[in-house]
Structure formats: structure tokens, C-alpha cells
mmCIF file with all atom_site columns, C-alpha atoms in Angstrom:
data_model
loop_
_atom_site.group_PDB
_atom_site.id
_atom_site.type_symbol
_atom_site.label_atom_id
_atom_site.label_alt_id
_atom_site.label_comp_id
_atom_site.label_asym_id
_atom_site.label_entity_id
_atom_site.label_seq_id
_atom_site.pdbx_PDB_ins_code
_atom_site.Cartn_x
_atom_site.Cartn_y
_atom_site.Cartn_z
_atom_site.occupancy
_atom_site.B_iso_or_equiv
_atom_site.pdbx_formal_charge
_atom_site.auth_seq_id
_atom_site.auth_comp_id
_atom_site.auth_asym_id
_atom_site.auth_atom_id
_atom_site.pdbx_PDB_model_num
ATOM 1   C CA . UNK N 1 1   ? 17.735 15.702 -5.675  1.00 82.00 ? 1   UNK N CA 1
ATOM 2   C CA . UNK N 1 2   ? 16.510 12.466 -6.892  1.00 90.00 ? 2   UNK N CA 1
ATOM 3   C CA . UNK N 1 3   ? 17.686 9.641  -9.057  1.00 94.00 ? 3   UNK N CA 1
ATOM 4   C CA . UNK N 1 4   ? 15.424 7.717  -11.017 1.00 96.00 ? 4   UNK N CA 1
ATOM 5   C CA . UNK N 1 5   ? 15.897 4.383  -12.687 1.00 97.00 ? 5   UNK N CA 1
ATOM 6   C CA . UNK N 1 6   ? 13.244 2.950  -15.426 1.00 98.00 ? 6   UNK N CA 1
ATOM 7   C CA . UNK N 1 7   ? 12.184 -0.582 -15.656 1.00 98.00 ? 7   UNK N CA 1
ATOM 8   C CA . UNK N 1 8   ? 9.740  -2.958 -17.575 1.00 98.00 ? 8   UNK N CA 1
ATOM 9   C CA . UNK N 1 9   ? 10.345 -2.491 -21.104 1.00 97.00 ? 9   UNK N CA 1
ATOM 10  C CA . UNK N 1 10  ? 10.474 -4.849 -23.450 1.00 97.00 ? 10  UNK N CA 1
ATOM 11  C CA . UNK N 1 11  ? 8.118  -6.207 -26.630 1.00 97.00 ? 11  UNK N CA 1
ATOM 12  C CA . UNK N 1 12  ? 4.340  -6.644 -26.604 1.00 98.00 ? 12  UNK N CA 1
ATOM 13  C CA . UNK N 1 13  ? 1.830  -7.677 -29.196 1.00 98.00 ? 13  UNK N CA 1
ATOM 14  C CA . UNK N 1 14  ? -0.964 -4.871 -29.945 1.00 98.00 ? 14  UNK N CA 1
ATOM 15  C CA . UNK N 1 15  ? -3.663 -5.379 -27.611 1.00 98.00 ? 15  UNK N CA 1
ATOM 16  C CA . UNK N 1 16  ? -1.187 -6.477 -25.014 1.00 98.00 ? 16  UNK N CA 1
ATOM 17  C CA . UNK N 1 17  ? -0.425 -4.755 -21.279 1.00 98.00 ? 17  UNK N CA 1
ATOM 18  C CA . UNK N 1 18  ? 2.696  -3.743 -20.115 1.00 98.00 ? 18  UNK N CA 1
ATOM 19  C CA . UNK N 1 19  ? 3.729  -1.959 -16.785 1.00 98.00 ? 19  UNK N CA 1
ATOM 20  C CA . UNK N 1 20  ? 6.904  0.304  -16.407 1.00 98.00 ? 20  UNK N CA 1
ATOM 21  C CA . UNK N 1 21  ? 8.265  0.776  -13.118 1.00 98.00 ? 21  UNK N CA 1
ATOM 22  C CA . UNK N 1 22  ? 10.577 3.973  -11.725 1.00 98.00 ? 22  UNK N CA 1
ATOM 23  C CA . UNK N 1 23  ? 12.071 3.613  -8.726  1.00 97.00 ? 23  UNK N CA 1
ATOM 24  C CA . UNK N 1 24  ? 13.844 7.011  -7.055  1.00 95.00 ? 24  UNK N CA 1
ATOM 25  C CA . UNK N 1 25  ? 16.505 7.108  -4.801  1.00 93.00 ? 25  UNK N CA 1
ATOM 26  C CA . UNK N 1 26  ? 16.351 10.222 -2.005  1.00 79.00 ? 26  UNK N CA 1
ATOM 27  C CA . UNK N 1 27  ? 14.264 10.654 0.766   1.00 70.00 ? 27  UNK N CA 1
ATOM 28  C CA . UNK N 1 28  ? 12.232 13.659 -0.550  1.00 85.00 ? 28  UNK N CA 1
ATOM 29  C CA . UNK N 1 29  ? 10.497 11.397 -3.565  1.00 84.00 ? 29  UNK N CA 1
ATOM 30  C CA . UNK N 1 30  ? 7.058  11.836 -1.989  1.00 83.00 ? 30  UNK N CA 1
ATOM 31  C CA . UNK N 1 31  ? 7.518  16.003 -2.235  1.00 87.00 ? 31  UNK N CA 1
ATOM 32  C CA . UNK N 1 32  ? 7.815  15.380 -6.365  1.00 91.00 ? 32  UNK N CA 1
ATOM 33  C CA . UNK N 1 33  ? 5.443  15.530 -8.820  1.00 95.00 ? 33  UNK N CA 1
ATOM 34  C CA . UNK N 1 34  ? 6.197  12.592 -10.942 1.00 96.00 ? 34  UNK N CA 1
ATOM 35  C CA . UNK N 1 35  ? 5.474  12.142 -14.842 1.00 97.00 ? 35  UNK N CA 1
ATOM 36  C CA . UNK N 1 36  ? 5.945  9.849  -17.696 1.00 98.00 ? 36  UNK N CA 1
ATOM 37  C CA . UNK N 1 37  ? 6.993  10.818 -20.833 1.00 98.00 ? 37  UNK N CA 1
ATOM 38  C CA . UNK N 1 38  ? 7.902  9.030  -24.186 1.00 98.00 ? 38  UNK N CA 1
ATOM 39  C CA . UNK N 1 39  ? 10.040 9.781  -27.452 1.00 98.00 ? 39  UNK N CA 1
ATOM 40  C CA . UNK N 1 40  ? 10.521 8.145  -30.974 1.00 97.00 ? 40  UNK N CA 1
ATOM 41  C CA . UNK N 1 41  ? 13.409 8.802  -32.480 1.00 92.00 ? 41  UNK N CA 1
ATOM 42  C CA . UNK N 1 42  ? 13.397 11.992 -34.780 1.00 94.00 ? 42  UNK N CA 1
ATOM 43  C CA . UNK N 1 43  ? 10.560 13.317 -32.925 1.00 95.00 ? 43  UNK N CA 1
ATOM 44  C CA . UNK N 1 44  ? 10.442 15.470 -29.841 1.00 94.00 ? 44  UNK N CA 1
ATOM 45  C CA . UNK N 1 45  ? 10.062 13.763 -26.432 1.00 96.00 ? 45  UNK N CA 1
ATOM 46  C CA . UNK N 1 46  ? 5.941  14.282 -25.473 1.00 97.00 ? 46  UNK N CA 1
ATOM 47  C CA . UNK N 1 47  ? 4.265  14.308 -22.456 1.00 98.00 ? 47  UNK N CA 1
ATOM 48  C CA . UNK N 1 48  ? 2.297  10.981 -21.299 1.00 98.00 ? 48  UNK N CA 1
ATOM 49  C CA . UNK N 1 49  ? 1.097  10.842 -17.610 1.00 98.00 ? 49  UNK N CA 1
ATOM 50  C CA . UNK N 1 50  ? 1.777  12.595 -14.135 1.00 97.00 ? 50  UNK N CA 1
ATOM 51  C CA . UNK N 1 51  ? 0.851  12.572 -10.969 1.00 96.00 ? 51  UNK N CA 1
ATOM 52  C CA . UNK N 1 52  ? 0.846  14.642 -7.671  1.00 94.00 ? 52  UNK N CA 1
ATOM 53  C CA . UNK N 1 53  ? 2.785  14.207 -4.851  1.00 90.00 ? 53  UNK N CA 1
ATOM 54  C CA . UNK N 1 54  ? 0.081  11.925 -2.916  1.00 89.00 ? 54  UNK N CA 1
ATOM 55  C CA . UNK N 1 55  ? -1.391 10.517 -6.096  1.00 87.00 ? 55  UNK N CA 1
ATOM 56  C CA . UNK N 1 56  ? -4.383 12.700 -5.665  1.00 89.00 ? 56  UNK N CA 1
ATOM 57  C CA . UNK N 1 57  ? -4.558 13.793 -9.102  1.00 94.00 ? 57  UNK N CA 1
ATOM 58  C CA . UNK N 1 58  ? -3.157 12.361 -12.354 1.00 96.00 ? 58  UNK N CA 1
ATOM 59  C CA . UNK N 1 59  ? -3.278 13.874 -15.939 1.00 96.00 ? 59  UNK N CA 1
ATOM 60  C CA . UNK N 1 60  ? -3.112 12.358 -19.097 1.00 97.00 ? 60  UNK N CA 1
ATOM 61  C CA . UNK N 1 61  ? -1.924 12.876 -23.014 1.00 97.00 ? 61  UNK N CA 1
ATOM 62  C CA . UNK N 1 62  ? -5.369 12.340 -25.104 1.00 98.00 ? 62  UNK N CA 1
ATOM 63  C CA . UNK N 1 63  ? -3.584 9.775  -26.913 1.00 97.00 ? 63  UNK N CA 1
ATOM 64  C CA . UNK N 1 64  ? -3.487 7.353  -24.059 1.00 98.00 ? 64  UNK N CA 1
ATOM 65  C CA . UNK N 1 65  ? -6.210 8.439  -21.785 1.00 98.00 ? 65  UNK N CA 1
ATOM 66  C CA . UNK N 1 66  ? -8.414 5.526  -20.938 1.00 98.00 ? 66  UNK N CA 1
ATOM 67  C CA . UNK N 1 67  ? -5.385 2.890  -21.817 1.00 98.00 ? 67  UNK N CA 1
ATOM 68  C CA . UNK N 1 68  ? -2.642 3.877  -19.424 1.00 98.00 ? 68  UNK N CA 1
ATOM 69  C CA . UNK N 1 69  ? -3.081 4.498  -15.850 1.00 98.00 ? 69  UNK N CA 1
ATOM 70  C CA . UNK N 1 70  ? -0.302 6.062  -13.608 1.00 98.00 ? 70  UNK N CA 1
ATOM 71  C CA . UNK N 1 71  ? 0.434  5.608  -9.982  1.00 97.00 ? 71  UNK N CA 1
ATOM 72  C CA . UNK N 1 72  ? 2.700  5.766  -7.074  1.00 96.00 ? 72  UNK N CA 1
ATOM 73  C CA . UNK N 1 73  ? 4.018  4.328  -3.921  1.00 95.00 ? 73  UNK N CA 1
ATOM 74  C CA . UNK N 1 74  ? 5.526  6.782  -1.897  1.00 93.00 ? 74  UNK N CA 1
ATOM 75  C CA . UNK N 1 75  ? 6.429  4.125  1.050   1.00 93.00 ? 75  UNK N CA 1
ATOM 76  C CA . UNK N 1 76  ? 8.753  2.269  -1.929  1.00 94.00 ? 76  UNK N CA 1
ATOM 77  C CA . UNK N 1 77  ? 10.000 5.596  -3.712  1.00 94.00 ? 77  UNK N CA 1
ATOM 78  C CA . UNK N 1 78  ? 8.239  3.969  -7.200  1.00 96.00 ? 78  UNK N CA 1
ATOM 79  C CA . UNK N 1 79  ? 6.039  5.288  -9.757  1.00 97.00 ? 79  UNK N CA 1
ATOM 80  C CA . UNK N 1 80  ? 4.329  3.077  -12.429 1.00 98.00 ? 80  UNK N CA 1
ATOM 81  C CA . UNK N 1 81  ? 2.845  3.290  -15.900 1.00 98.00 ? 81  UNK N CA 1
ATOM 82  C CA . UNK N 1 82  ? 0.077  0.592  -16.542 1.00 98.00 ? 82  UNK N CA 1
ATOM 83  C CA . UNK N 1 83  ? -0.134 0.438  -19.995 1.00 98.00 ? 83  UNK N CA 1
ATOM 84  C CA . UNK N 1 84  ? -3.261 -1.348 -21.962 1.00 98.00 ? 84  UNK N CA 1
ATOM 85  C CA . UNK N 1 85  ? -4.581 -2.013 -24.847 1.00 98.00 ? 85  UNK N CA 1
ATOM 86  C CA . UNK N 1 86  ? -0.981 -0.983 -26.516 1.00 98.00 ? 86  UNK N CA 1
ATOM 87  C CA . UNK N 1 87  ? -0.834 -0.061 -30.099 1.00 98.00 ? 87  UNK N CA 1
ATOM 88  C CA . UNK N 1 88  ? 2.092  0.292  -32.534 1.00 98.00 ? 88  UNK N CA 1
ATOM 89  C CA . UNK N 1 89  ? 2.057  3.735  -32.186 1.00 97.00 ? 89  UNK N CA 1
ATOM 90  C CA . UNK N 1 90  ? 2.977  3.370  -28.306 1.00 98.00 ? 90  UNK N CA 1
ATOM 91  C CA . UNK N 1 91  ? 6.367  2.280  -29.382 1.00 98.00 ? 91  UNK N CA 1
ATOM 92  C CA . UNK N 1 92  ? 9.189  4.511  -27.589 1.00 98.00 ? 92  UNK N CA 1
ATOM 93  C CA . UNK N 1 93  ? 11.635 5.164  -25.251 1.00 98.00 ? 93  UNK N CA 1
ATOM 94  C CA . UNK N 1 94  ? 9.871  5.639  -21.985 1.00 98.00 ? 94  UNK N CA 1
ATOM 95  C CA . UNK N 1 95  ? 10.746 8.088  -19.537 1.00 98.00 ? 95  UNK N CA 1
ATOM 96  C CA . UNK N 1 96  ? 9.658  8.834  -15.714 1.00 98.00 ? 96  UNK N CA 1
ATOM 97  C CA . UNK N 1 97  ? 10.677 12.488 -14.517 1.00 97.00 ? 97  UNK N CA 1
ATOM 98  C CA . UNK N 1 98  ? 10.422 14.421 -11.395 1.00 96.00 ? 98  UNK N CA 1
ATOM 99  C CA . UNK N 1 99  ? 9.080  18.199 -11.003 1.00 94.00 ? 99  UNK N CA 1
ATOM 100 C CA . UNK N 1 100 ? 8.543  20.445 -8.039  1.00 89.00 ? 100 UNK N CA 1
ATOM 101 C CA . UNK N 1 101 ? 5.687  21.912 -9.642  1.00 86.00 ? 101 UNK N CA 1
ATOM 102 C CA . UNK N 1 102 ? 3.067  20.502 -11.777 1.00 85.00 ? 102 UNK N CA 1
ATOM 103 C CA . UNK N 1 103 ? 3.361  20.576 -15.376 1.00 88.00 ? 103 UNK N CA 1
ATOM 104 C CA . UNK N 1 104 ? 3.385  18.831 -18.909 1.00 92.00 ? 104 UNK N CA 1
ATOM 105 C CA . UNK N 1 105 ? 5.904  20.466 -20.251 1.00 93.00 ? 105 UNK N CA 1
ATOM 106 C CA . UNK N 1 106 ? 9.396  18.799 -20.774 1.00 94.00 ? 106 UNK N CA 1
ATOM 107 C CA . UNK N 1 107 ? 11.559 21.917 -19.426 1.00 94.00 ? 107 UNK N CA 1
ATOM 108 C CA . UNK N 1 108 ? 9.267  21.784 -16.467 1.00 94.00 ? 108 UNK N CA 1
ATOM 109 C CA . UNK N 1 109 ? 10.534 18.407 -14.936 1.00 95.00 ? 109 UNK N CA 1
ATOM 110 C CA . UNK N 1 110 ? 14.193 18.756 -13.496 1.00 93.00 ? 110 UNK N CA 1
ATOM 111 C CA . UNK N 1 111 ? 15.210 15.045 -13.442 1.00 95.00 ? 111 UNK N CA 1
ATOM 112 C CA . UNK N 1 112 ? 15.060 12.375 -15.729 1.00 97.00 ? 112 UNK N CA 1
ATOM 113 C CA . UNK N 1 113 ? 15.739 8.501  -15.985 1.00 97.00 ? 113 UNK N CA 1
ATOM 114 C CA . UNK N 1 114 ? 17.697 6.935  -18.558 1.00 97.00 ? 114 UNK N CA 1
ATOM 115 C CA . UNK N 1 115 ? 14.562 5.682  -19.962 1.00 97.00 ? 115 UNK N CA 1
ATOM 116 C CA . UNK N 1 116 ? 12.899 1.911  -21.001 1.00 98.00 ? 116 UNK N CA 1
ATOM 117 C CA . UNK N 1 117 ? 11.997 0.846  -24.629 1.00 98.00 ? 117 UNK N CA 1
ATOM 118 C CA . UNK N 1 118 ? 8.659  -0.201 -25.404 1.00 98.00 ? 118 UNK N CA 1
ATOM 119 C CA . UNK N 1 119 ? 8.314  -2.143 -28.635 1.00 98.00 ? 119 UNK N CA 1
ATOM 120 C CA . UNK N 1 120 ? 4.386  -2.682 -29.588 1.00 98.00 ? 120 UNK N CA 1
ATOM 121 C CA . UNK N 1 121 ? 4.119  -5.181 -32.799 1.00 97.00 ? 121 UNK N CA 1
ATOM 122 C CA . UNK N 1 122 ? 1.050  -5.538 -34.925 1.00 93.00 ? 122 UNK N CA 1
#
């Protein structure tokens, strides 16, 4: 089992950058496939990015490709989401999640953090 805690959310102007972090507890962090999702009130949670256990493969939603970068540091039990060229439509609560298999669907992830709000002003 793994517990996840996100940090790094806040307010940023359009065009700016923000880095989110997700700290994981548990000694098996390196065996998990990690993902970032986001949710706007009234909408379903949507996939943003994911990374394999060793960081060798990443995947992104089309809406963030080229602007966001997911990475992980297994020695620190942490996964990151570097967000550049932010747009007002990126405003959402961002969640990190852990899964035992690769996936881009919410139901494929067994463990979730509490979320961190990112607000991009125009």
C-alpha cells in the first residue's frame, strides 16, 4: 500500500510555470506506475500524464503534450509534474495516483492523493 501527498499548487499567471510534487510513503514506491490527473468542478477527473516505474516511458494527454513533463525520483519516493506555458484552462485540482499496471483511466489507479489546486489567471 502507498500513501500519496501532493504539494506545489497555487496561483500562477497565464504563460507561467509551476512544479507539482507528490511524495509517497511505503517501501514499494519504485514498483508503481504513477500518474497525474486533474478535475474541474462538475467535470470528470481527466488523465494528464503517467510514468513507468523506472521513468523509461511517459505518456501525456494531448492537451498538455509539449508543455508538461512528468518525472520521478525513486530514491526520494517522489513524482513531479513540471507545468510550463500554463493556460487558464489548466486550472483544476491536480491529483497524483499510483497503479500496479500501466493505464490512463481513473479506475486503473488504486491509490490517490488528496489533490492540490492550481489556478491560472489570464
